[in-house]
């Protein structure tokens, strides 16, 4: 079963890597549900499946998002001055979210997040036809937005781009710059979030072999290798596709995720 599990994670990495480069997402919305489905086949206790899926997802996002960030930087898709304002608060939020994950109901988070994702998806569908944008808020409000994104992303095992990109688009940030910024911040979210899951998982009984806290290394390595290869391919397509096409594709992706969360 371990060999089948590893092969499945290799193909998962291919899909996640391409999506990461194309849409600026870390891939956690795909990795987490797939790992929740696969991990029980290794006889891992059911109460450990979700935290292991979340921790492993965030750790793999560090590698995937970092690769995508380099590619976006080379393609001039990252607004450096604006990105700097998001780094610290989103890091603090990610670390805090990972440390309080065990205190909150996963089902409640899933339902709330599904509704939020649906709202954001519909906004993206309509925003591509709207030329009026709102100006960026002051630094205090940016800090609050970034911190909240970090908390939610860490609790869900994702990079936070599905929240951050529509918000940035709402404030008039060009979509390619929003994707580049979200990719960079996703690397930070994943790094601090995975650190929290590693710390909180140390000493937990019944963790499988080759675990580092709540991070399962065989899954991490399998996903990371192929996702790193395919992330730059997604970035190349993101630089070539029309902005409206990217907007529709991203909105469709959000709707699929929301439906998956609601009916899972």
PDB file of C-alpha atoms in Angstrom:
ATOM      1  CA  UNK A   1       0.000   0.000   0.000  1.00  0.00           C
ATOM      2  CA  UNK A   2       2.894   2.363   0.645  1.00  0.00           C
ATOM      3  CA  UNK A   3       4.089   2.072  -2.975  1.00  0.00           C
ATOM      4  CA  UNK A   4       0.577   2.822  -4.291  1.00  0.00           C
ATOM      5  CA  UNK A   5       0.369   5.752  -1.886  1.00  0.00           C
ATOM      6  CA  UNK A   6       3.692   7.184  -3.110  1.00  0.00           C
ATOM      7  CA  UNK A   7       2.755   6.812  -6.804  1.00  0.00           C
ATOM      8  CA  UNK A   8      -0.555   8.586  -6.099  1.00  0.00           C
ATOM      9  CA  UNK A   9       1.324  11.434  -4.415  1.00  0.00           C
ATOM     10  CA  UNK A  10       3.684  11.732  -7.412  1.00  0.00           C
ATOM     11  CA  UNK A  11       0.724  12.305  -9.763  1.00  0.00           C
ATOM     12  CA  UNK A  12      -0.829  14.627  -7.193  1.00  0.00           C
ATOM     13  CA  UNK A  13       2.361  16.701  -7.302  1.00  0.00           C
ATOM     14  CA  UNK A  14       2.165  17.056 -11.091  1.00  0.00           C
ATOM     15  CA  UNK A  15      -1.361  18.466 -10.904  1.00  0.00           C
ATOM     16  CA  UNK A  16      -0.642  20.677  -7.892  1.00  0.00           C
ATOM     17  CA  UNK A  17       2.572  22.066  -9.368  1.00  0.00           C
ATOM     18  CA  UNK A  18       0.890  23.168 -12.588  1.00  0.00           C
ATOM     19  CA  UNK A  19      -2.012  24.789 -10.695  1.00  0.00           C
ATOM     20  CA  UNK A  20       0.415  26.540  -8.357  1.00  0.00           C
ATOM     21  CA  UNK A  21       2.235  28.217 -11.216  1.00  0.00           C
ATOM     22  CA  UNK A  22      -0.890  29.007 -13.230  1.00  0.00           C
ATOM     23  CA  UNK A  23      -3.145  30.390 -10.473  1.00  0.00           C
ATOM     24  CA  UNK A  24      -0.714  31.383  -7.729  1.00  0.00           C
ATOM     25  CA  UNK A  25      -2.189  28.819  -5.318  1.00  0.00           C
ATOM     26  CA  UNK A  26      -0.075  26.546  -3.183  1.00  0.00           C
ATOM     27  CA  UNK A  27      -2.264  23.549  -3.992  1.00  0.00           C
ATOM     28  CA  UNK A  28      -3.491  22.860  -0.460  1.00  0.00           C
ATOM     29  CA  UNK A  29      -7.120  22.813  -1.582  1.00  0.00           C
ATOM     30  CA  UNK A  30      -6.201  19.786  -3.690  1.00  0.00           C
ATOM     31  CA  UNK A  31      -3.550  18.196  -1.460  1.00  0.00           C
ATOM     32  CA  UNK A  32      -5.564  18.172   1.776  1.00  0.00           C
ATOM     33  CA  UNK A  33      -8.678  16.305   0.548  1.00  0.00           C
ATOM     34  CA  UNK A  34      -6.556  13.830  -1.447  1.00  0.00           C
ATOM     35  CA  UNK A  35      -4.354  13.047   1.563  1.00  0.00           C
ATOM     36  CA  UNK A  36      -7.405  12.702   3.795  1.00  0.00           C
ATOM     37  CA  UNK A  37      -8.618  10.081   1.325  1.00  0.00           C
ATOM     38  CA  UNK A  38      -5.240   8.300   0.976  1.00  0.00           C
ATOM     39  CA  UNK A  39      -3.788   8.308   4.511  1.00  0.00           C
ATOM     40  CA  UNK A  40      -6.271   5.841   6.076  1.00  0.00           C
ATOM     41  CA  UNK A  41      -5.006   3.190   3.610  1.00  0.00           C
ATOM     42  CA  UNK A  42      -1.761   3.210   5.620  1.00  0.00           C
ATOM     43  CA  UNK A  43      -3.652   2.318   8.828  1.00  0.00           C
ATOM     44  CA  UNK A  44      -3.079   5.765  10.314  1.00  0.00           C
ATOM     45  CA  UNK A  45      -5.536   6.482  13.176  1.00  0.00           C
ATOM     46  CA  UNK A  46      -8.474   8.497  11.907  1.00  0.00           C
ATOM     47  CA  UNK A  47      -7.978  11.223  14.533  1.00  0.00           C
ATOM     48  CA  UNK A  48      -4.491  11.909  13.141  1.00  0.00           C
ATOM     49  CA  UNK A  49      -5.424  11.940   9.441  1.00  0.00           C
ATOM     50  CA  UNK A  50      -6.606  15.563   9.279  1.00  0.00           C
ATOM     51  CA  UNK A  51      -3.694  17.195  11.166  1.00  0.00           C
ATOM     52  CA  UNK A  52      -1.190  15.101   9.162  1.00  0.00           C
ATOM     53  CA  UNK A  53      -2.888  16.128   5.904  1.00  0.00           C
ATOM     54  CA  UNK A  54      -2.818  19.800   6.934  1.00  0.00           C
ATOM     55  CA  UNK A  55       0.801  19.776   8.117  1.00  0.00           C
ATOM     56  CA  UNK A  56       2.066  17.813   5.111  1.00  0.00           C
ATOM     57  CA  UNK A  57       0.138  20.037   2.722  1.00  0.00           C
ATOM     58  CA  UNK A  58       1.633  23.218   4.145  1.00  0.00           C
ATOM     59  CA  UNK A  59       5.157  21.780   4.113  1.00  0.00           C
ATOM     60  CA  UNK A  60       4.849  20.778   0.449  1.00  0.00           C
ATOM     61  CA  UNK A  61       3.502  24.242  -0.380  1.00  0.00           C
ATOM     62  CA  UNK A  62       6.745  25.770   0.911  1.00  0.00           C
ATOM     63  CA  UNK A  63       8.657  24.053  -1.893  1.00  0.00           C
ATOM     64  CA  UNK A  64       6.049  24.493  -4.627  1.00  0.00           C
ATOM     65  CA  UNK A  65       5.294  28.144  -3.870  1.00  0.00           C
ATOM     66  CA  UNK A  66       8.976  29.022  -3.559  1.00  0.00           C
ATOM     67  CA  UNK A  67       9.612  27.604  -7.028  1.00  0.00           C
ATOM     68  CA  UNK A  68       6.632  29.514  -8.420  1.00  0.00           C
ATOM     69  CA  UNK A  69       7.740  32.704  -6.657  1.00  0.00           C
ATOM     70  CA  UNK A  70      11.118  32.612  -8.408  1.00  0.00           C
ATOM     71  CA  UNK A  71       9.396  32.137 -11.779  1.00  0.00           C
ATOM     72  CA  UNK A  72       6.917  34.963 -11.113  1.00  0.00           C
ATOM     73  CA  UNK A  73       9.769  37.259 -10.064  1.00  0.00           C
ATOM     74  CA  UNK A  74      11.609  36.534 -13.301  1.00  0.00           C
ATOM     75  CA  UNK A  75       8.418  37.365 -15.215  1.00  0.00           C
ATOM     76  CA  UNK A  76       7.983  40.667 -13.303  1.00  0.00           C
ATOM     77  CA  UNK A  77       4.697  39.504 -11.766  1.00  0.00           C
ATOM     78  CA  UNK A  78       5.528  40.460  -8.155  1.00  0.00           C
ATOM     79  CA  UNK A  79       4.847  44.049  -6.909  1.00  0.00           C
ATOM     80  CA  UNK A  80       7.735  44.156  -4.430  1.00  0.00           C
ATOM     81  CA  UNK A  81       6.746  47.248  -2.408  1.00  0.00           C
ATOM     82  CA  UNK A  82       3.175  46.027  -1.847  1.00  0.00           C
ATOM     83  CA  UNK A  83       4.297  42.456  -1.104  1.00  0.00           C
ATOM     84  CA  UNK A  84       6.542  43.685   1.725  1.00  0.00           C
ATOM     85  CA  UNK A  85       3.482  45.054   3.558  1.00  0.00           C
ATOM     86  CA  UNK A  86       1.877  41.592   3.638  1.00  0.00           C
ATOM     87  CA  UNK A  87       4.828  39.413   4.678  1.00  0.00           C
ATOM     88  CA  UNK A  88       5.009  39.975   8.464  1.00  0.00           C
ATOM     89  CA  UNK A  89       1.279  39.928   9.339  1.00  0.00           C
ATOM     90  CA  UNK A  90       0.566  36.905   7.150  1.00  0.00           C
ATOM     91  CA  UNK A  91       3.480  35.035   8.779  1.00  0.00           C
ATOM     92  CA  UNK A  92       2.182  35.809  12.283  1.00  0.00           C
ATOM     93  CA  UNK A  93      -1.318  34.718  11.302  1.00  0.00           C
ATOM     94  CA  UNK A  94      -0.084  31.449   9.797  1.00  0.00           C
ATOM     95  CA  UNK A  95       1.898  30.513  12.903  1.00  0.00           C
ATOM     96  CA  UNK A  96      -0.992  31.392  15.198  1.00  0.00           C
ATOM     97  CA  UNK A  97      -3.516  29.454  13.120  1.00  0.00           C
ATOM     98  CA  UNK A  98      -1.434  26.281  13.137  1.00  0.00           C
ATOM     99  CA  UNK A  99      -1.034  26.363  16.916  1.00  0.00           C
ATOM    100  CA  UNK A 100      -4.775  26.720  17.633  1.00  0.00           C
ATOM    101  CA  UNK A 101      -5.962  24.253  14.958  1.00  0.00           C
ATOM    102  CA  UNK A 102      -6.785  21.536  17.504  1.00  0.00           C
ATOM    103  CA  UNK A 103      -9.122  23.888  19.397  1.00  0.00           C
ATOM    104  CA  UNK A 104     -11.555  24.463  16.512  1.00  0.00           C
ATOM    105  CA  UNK A 105     -14.116  22.258  14.784  1.00  0.00           C
ATOM    106  CA  UNK A 106     -12.930  21.086  11.371  1.00  0.00           C
ATOM    107  CA  UNK A 107     -16.531  20.719  10.134  1.00  0.00           C
ATOM    108  CA  UNK A 108     -17.392  24.269  11.149  1.00  0.00           C
ATOM    109  CA  UNK A 109     -14.287  25.639   9.451  1.00  0.00           C
ATOM    110  CA  UNK A 110     -15.035  23.643   6.312  1.00  0.00           C
ATOM    111  CA  UNK A 111     -18.581  25.003   5.992  1.00  0.00           C
ATOM    112  CA  UNK A 112     -17.643  28.607   6.726  1.00  0.00           C
ATOM    113  CA  UNK A 113     -14.741  28.458   4.293  1.00  0.00           C
ATOM    114  CA  UNK A 114     -16.898  26.865   1.581  1.00  0.00           C
ATOM    115  CA  UNK A 115     -19.339  29.774   1.801  1.00  0.00           C
ATOM    116  CA  UNK A 116     -16.491  32.319   1.731  1.00  0.00           C
ATOM    117  CA  UNK A 117     -14.906  30.633  -1.284  1.00  0.00           C
ATOM    118  CA  UNK A 118     -18.251  30.645  -3.130  1.00  0.00           C
ATOM    119  CA  UNK A 119     -18.686  34.383  -2.523  1.00  0.00           C
ATOM    120  CA  UNK A 120     -15.162  35.077  -3.738  1.00  0.00           C
ATOM    121  CA  UNK A 121     -15.713  32.914  -6.832  1.00  0.00           C
ATOM    122  CA  UNK A 122     -18.848  34.803  -7.840  1.00  0.00           C
ATOM    123  CA  UNK A 123     -17.029  38.085  -7.289  1.00  0.00           C
ATOM    124  CA  UNK A 124     -14.240  36.949  -9.618  1.00  0.00           C
ATOM    125  CA  UNK A 125     -16.782  35.946 -12.272  1.00  0.00           C
ATOM    126  CA  UNK A 126     -18.360  39.383 -12.265  1.00  0.00           C
ATOM    127  CA  UNK A 127     -15.230  41.447 -11.562  1.00  0.00           C
ATOM    128  CA  UNK A 128     -13.676  40.652 -14.928  1.00  0.00           C
ATOM    129  CA  UNK A 129     -16.498  42.692 -16.489  1.00  0.00           C
ATOM    130  CA  UNK A 130     -16.184  45.553 -14.020  1.00  0.00           C
ATOM    131  CA  UNK A 131     -13.659  48.322 -14.640  1.00  0.00           C
ATOM    132  CA  UNK A 132     -14.278  50.263 -11.407  1.00  0.00           C
ATOM    133  CA  UNK A 133     -11.900  49.278  -8.618  1.00  0.00           C
ATOM    134  CA  UNK A 134     -11.447  50.556  -5.086  1.00  0.00           C
ATOM    135  CA  UNK A 135      -8.148  52.074  -3.919  1.00  0.00           C
ATOM    136  CA  UNK A 136      -5.854  50.095  -1.645  1.00  0.00           C
ATOM    137  CA  UNK A 137      -6.603  50.650   2.082  1.00  0.00           C
ATOM    138  CA  UNK A 138      -4.135  52.045   4.601  1.00  0.00           C
ATOM    139  CA  UNK A 139      -1.353  49.962   6.133  1.00  0.00           C
ATOM    140  CA  UNK A 140      -3.351  49.110   9.275  1.00  0.00           C
ATOM    141  CA  UNK A 141      -6.157  47.586   7.233  1.00  0.00           C
ATOM    142  CA  UNK A 142      -3.627  45.741   5.054  1.00  0.00           C
ATOM    143  CA  UNK A 143      -2.105  44.284   8.247  1.00  0.00           C
ATOM    144  CA  UNK A 144      -5.528  43.048   9.402  1.00  0.00           C
ATOM    145  CA  UNK A 145      -6.336  41.495   6.011  1.00  0.00           C
ATOM    146  CA  UNK A 146      -2.962  39.753   5.796  1.00  0.00           C
ATOM    147  CA  UNK A 147      -3.127  38.455   9.378  1.00  0.00           C
ATOM    148  CA  UNK A 148      -6.637  37.054   8.875  1.00  0.00           C
ATOM    149  CA  UNK A 149      -5.580  35.378   5.614  1.00  0.00           C
ATOM    150  CA  UNK A 150      -2.636  33.777   7.412  1.00  0.00           C
ATOM    151  CA  UNK A 151      -4.812  32.378  10.198  1.00  0.00           C
ATOM    152  CA  UNK A 152      -7.473  30.934   7.886  1.00  0.00           C
ATOM    153  CA  UNK A 153      -4.924  29.533   5.436  1.00  0.00           C
ATOM    154  CA  UNK A 154      -2.977  27.769   8.166  1.00  0.00           C
ATOM    155  CA  UNK A 155      -6.124  26.266   9.691  1.00  0.00           C
ATOM    156  CA  UNK A 156      -7.133  24.891   6.291  1.00  0.00           C
ATOM    157  CA  UNK A 157      -3.683  23.718   5.184  1.00  0.00           C
ATOM    158  CA  UNK A 158      -3.606  26.061   2.173  1.00  0.00           C
ATOM    159  CA  UNK A 159      -1.469  28.968   0.981  1.00  0.00           C
ATOM    160  CA  UNK A 160      -4.280  31.529   1.287  1.00  0.00           C
ATOM    161  CA  UNK A 161      -4.214  32.631  -2.352  1.00  0.00           C
ATOM    162  CA  UNK A 162      -7.882  31.734  -2.867  1.00  0.00           C
ATOM    163  CA  UNK A 163      -8.707  34.489  -0.381  1.00  0.00           C
ATOM    164  CA  UNK A 164      -5.927  36.935  -1.098  1.00  0.00           C
ATOM    165  CA  UNK A 165      -6.173  37.085  -4.918  1.00  0.00           C
ATOM    166  CA  UNK A 166      -9.865  38.159  -5.065  1.00  0.00           C
ATOM    167  CA  UNK A 167      -9.284  40.713  -2.299  1.00  0.00           C
ATOM    168  CA  UNK A 168      -6.322  42.210  -4.141  1.00  0.00           C
ATOM    169  CA  UNK A 169      -8.342  42.226  -7.357  1.00  0.00           C
ATOM    170  CA  UNK A 170     -11.129  44.075  -5.513  1.00  0.00           C
ATOM    171  CA  UNK A 171      -8.625  46.803  -4.629  1.00  0.00           C
ATOM    172  CA  UNK A 172      -7.494  47.172  -8.220  1.00  0.00           C
ATOM    173  CA  UNK A 173      -4.265  45.160  -8.155  1.00  0.00           C
ATOM    174  CA  UNK A 174      -3.713  43.687 -11.664  1.00  0.00           C
ATOM    175  CA  UNK A 175      -4.484  39.969 -11.684  1.00  0.00           C
ATOM    176  CA  UNK A 176      -0.973  38.858 -12.637  1.00  0.00           C
ATOM    177  CA  UNK A 177       0.481  41.002  -9.839  1.00  0.00           C
ATOM    178  CA  UNK A 178      -2.128  39.638  -7.424  1.00  0.00           C
ATOM    179  CA  UNK A 179      -1.129  36.078  -8.359  1.00  0.00           C
ATOM    180  CA  UNK A 180       2.564  36.890  -7.951  1.00  0.00           C
ATOM    181  CA  UNK A 181       2.011  38.550  -4.564  1.00  0.00           C
ATOM    182  CA  UNK A 182      -0.197  35.694  -3.361  1.00  0.00           C
ATOM    183  CA  UNK A 183       2.398  33.131  -4.441  1.00  0.00           C
ATOM    184  CA  UNK A 184       5.106  34.919  -2.460  1.00  0.00           C
ATOM    185  CA  UNK A 185       2.890  35.235   0.617  1.00  0.00           C
ATOM    186  CA  UNK A 186       1.843  31.602   0.192  1.00  0.00           C
ATOM    187  CA  UNK A 187       5.457  30.565   0.673  1.00  0.00           C
ATOM    188  CA  UNK A 188       5.560  32.505   3.952  1.00  0.00           C
ATOM    189  CA  UNK A 189       2.201  31.111   5.121  1.00  0.00           C
ATOM    190  CA  UNK A 190       3.319  27.567   4.390  1.00  0.00           C
ATOM    191  CA  UNK A 191       6.711  27.982   6.102  1.00  0.00           C
ATOM    192  CA  UNK A 192       5.321  29.351   9.369  1.00  0.00           C
ATOM    193  CA  UNK A 193       2.204  27.177   9.281  1.00  0.00           C
ATOM    194  CA  UNK A 194       4.134  23.949   8.742  1.00  0.00           C
ATOM    195  CA  UNK A 195       6.520  24.938  11.544  1.00  0.00           C
ATOM    196  CA  UNK A 196       3.537  25.169  13.878  1.00  0.00           C
ATOM    197  CA  UNK A 197       2.243  21.722  12.832  1.00  0.00           C
ATOM    198  CA  UNK A 198       5.707  20.217  13.309  1.00  0.00           C
ATOM    199  CA  UNK A 199       5.938  21.685  16.819  1.00  0.00           C
ATOM    200  CA  UNK A 200       2.401  20.691  17.870  1.00  0.00           C
ATOM    201  CA  UNK A 201       2.879  17.143  16.503  1.00  0.00           C
ATOM    202  CA  UNK A 202       6.036  16.290  18.404  1.00  0.00           C
ATOM    203  CA  UNK A 203       5.406  13.635  21.037  1.00  0.00           C
ATOM    204  CA  UNK A 204       1.961  12.649  19.718  1.00  0.00           C
ATOM    205  CA  UNK A 205       1.445   8.897  20.043  1.00  0.00           C
ATOM    206  CA  UNK A 206       0.631   6.621  17.070  1.00  0.00           C
ATOM    207  CA  UNK A 207       2.177   8.851  14.402  1.00  0.00           C
ATOM    208  CA  UNK A 208       3.414   6.771  11.444  1.00  0.00           C
ATOM    209  CA  UNK A 209       7.084   6.113  10.791  1.00  0.00           C
ATOM    210  CA  UNK A 210       8.942   8.825   8.883  1.00  0.00           C
ATOM    211  CA  UNK A 211       6.836  11.572  10.436  1.00  0.00           C
ATOM    212  CA  UNK A 212       8.206  14.920  11.587  1.00  0.00           C
ATOM    213  CA  UNK A 213       5.469  16.123  13.890  1.00  0.00           C
ATOM    214  CA  UNK A 214       2.313  16.239  11.781  1.00  0.00           C
ATOM    215  CA  UNK A 215       4.339  16.199   8.528  1.00  0.00           C
ATOM    216  CA  UNK A 216       4.461  12.787   6.783  1.00  0.00           C
ATOM    217  CA  UNK A 217       7.763  12.747   4.891  1.00  0.00           C
ATOM    218  CA  UNK A 218       6.982  10.107   2.181  1.00  0.00           C
ATOM    219  CA  UNK A 219       3.986  12.144   1.033  1.00  0.00           C
ATOM    220  CA  UNK A 220       5.913  15.411   1.283  1.00  0.00           C
ATOM    221  CA  UNK A 221       8.839  14.209  -0.842  1.00  0.00           C
ATOM    222  CA  UNK A 222       6.630  12.539  -3.462  1.00  0.00           C
ATOM    223  CA  UNK A 223       4.465  15.620  -3.963  1.00  0.00           C
ATOM    224  CA  UNK A 224       7.346  18.097  -3.770  1.00  0.00           C
ATOM    225  CA  UNK A 225       9.518  16.495  -6.453  1.00  0.00           C
ATOM    226  CA  UNK A 226       6.942  16.607  -9.257  1.00  0.00           C
ATOM    227  CA  UNK A 227       5.252  19.834  -8.168  1.00  0.00           C
ATOM    228  CA  UNK A 228       8.599  21.633  -8.321  1.00  0.00           C
ATOM    229  CA  UNK A 229       9.092  20.469 -11.909  1.00  0.00           C
ATOM    230  CA  UNK A 230       5.615  21.443 -13.124  1.00  0.00           C
ATOM    231  CA  UNK A 231       5.189  24.782 -11.279  1.00  0.00           C
ATOM    232  CA  UNK A 232       7.326  26.776 -13.776  1.00  0.00           C
ATOM    233  CA  UNK A 233       5.252  25.319 -16.632  1.00  0.00           C
ATOM    234  CA  UNK A 234       2.108  26.754 -15.032  1.00  0.00           C
ATOM    235  CA  UNK A 235       3.823  30.125 -14.625  1.00  0.00           C
ATOM    236  CA  UNK A 236       4.635  30.245 -18.354  1.00  0.00           C
ATOM    237  CA  UNK A 237       0.970  29.695 -19.210  1.00  0.00           C
ATOM    238  CA  UNK A 238      -0.067  32.350 -16.662  1.00  0.00           C
ATOM    239  CA  UNK A 239       2.147  34.894 -18.454  1.00  0.00           C
ATOM    240  CA  UNK A 240       0.679  34.061 -21.880  1.00  0.00           C
ATOM    241  CA  UNK A 241      -3.060  33.658 -21.221  1.00  0.00           C
ATOM    242  CA  UNK A 242      -5.365  36.718 -21.441  1.00  0.00           C
ATOM    243  CA  UNK A 243      -6.263  38.289 -18.084  1.00  0.00           C
ATOM    244  CA  UNK A 244      -9.995  37.593 -18.552  1.00  0.00           C
ATOM    245  CA  UNK A 245      -9.258  33.932 -19.231  1.00  0.00           C
ATOM    246  CA  UNK A 246      -7.228  33.700 -16.020  1.00  0.00           C
ATOM    247  CA  UNK A 247     -10.052  35.380 -14.093  1.00  0.00           C
ATOM    248  CA  UNK A 248     -12.702  32.969 -15.366  1.00  0.00           C
ATOM    249  CA  UNK A 249     -10.453  29.960 -14.825  1.00  0.00           C
ATOM    250  CA  UNK A 250      -9.696  31.006 -11.253  1.00  0.00           C
ATOM    251  CA  UNK A 251     -13.381  31.616 -10.474  1.00  0.00           C
ATOM    252  CA  UNK A 252     -14.310  28.201 -11.874  1.00  0.00           C
ATOM    253  CA  UNK A 253     -11.605  26.615  -9.729  1.00  0.00           C
ATOM    254  CA  UNK A 254     -13.005  28.294  -6.599  1.00  0.00           C
ATOM    255  CA  UNK A 255     -16.536  27.056  -7.331  1.00  0.00           C
ATOM    256  CA  UNK A 256     -15.315  23.475  -7.749  1.00  0.00           C
ATOM    257  CA  UNK A 257     -13.482  23.699  -4.429  1.00  0.00           C
ATOM    258  CA  UNK A 258     -16.530  25.135  -2.647  1.00  0.00           C
ATOM    259  CA  UNK A 259     -18.815  22.380  -3.948  1.00  0.00           C
ATOM    260  CA  UNK A 260     -16.262  19.765  -2.924  1.00  0.00           C
ATOM    261  CA  UNK A 261     -16.149  21.174   0.600  1.00  0.00           C
ATOM    262  CA  UNK A 262     -19.928  21.402   0.945  1.00  0.00           C
ATOM    263  CA  UNK A 263     -20.727  17.892  -0.312  1.00  0.00           C
ATOM    264  CA  UNK A 264     -17.648  16.038   1.002  1.00  0.00           C
TER     265      UNK A 264
END
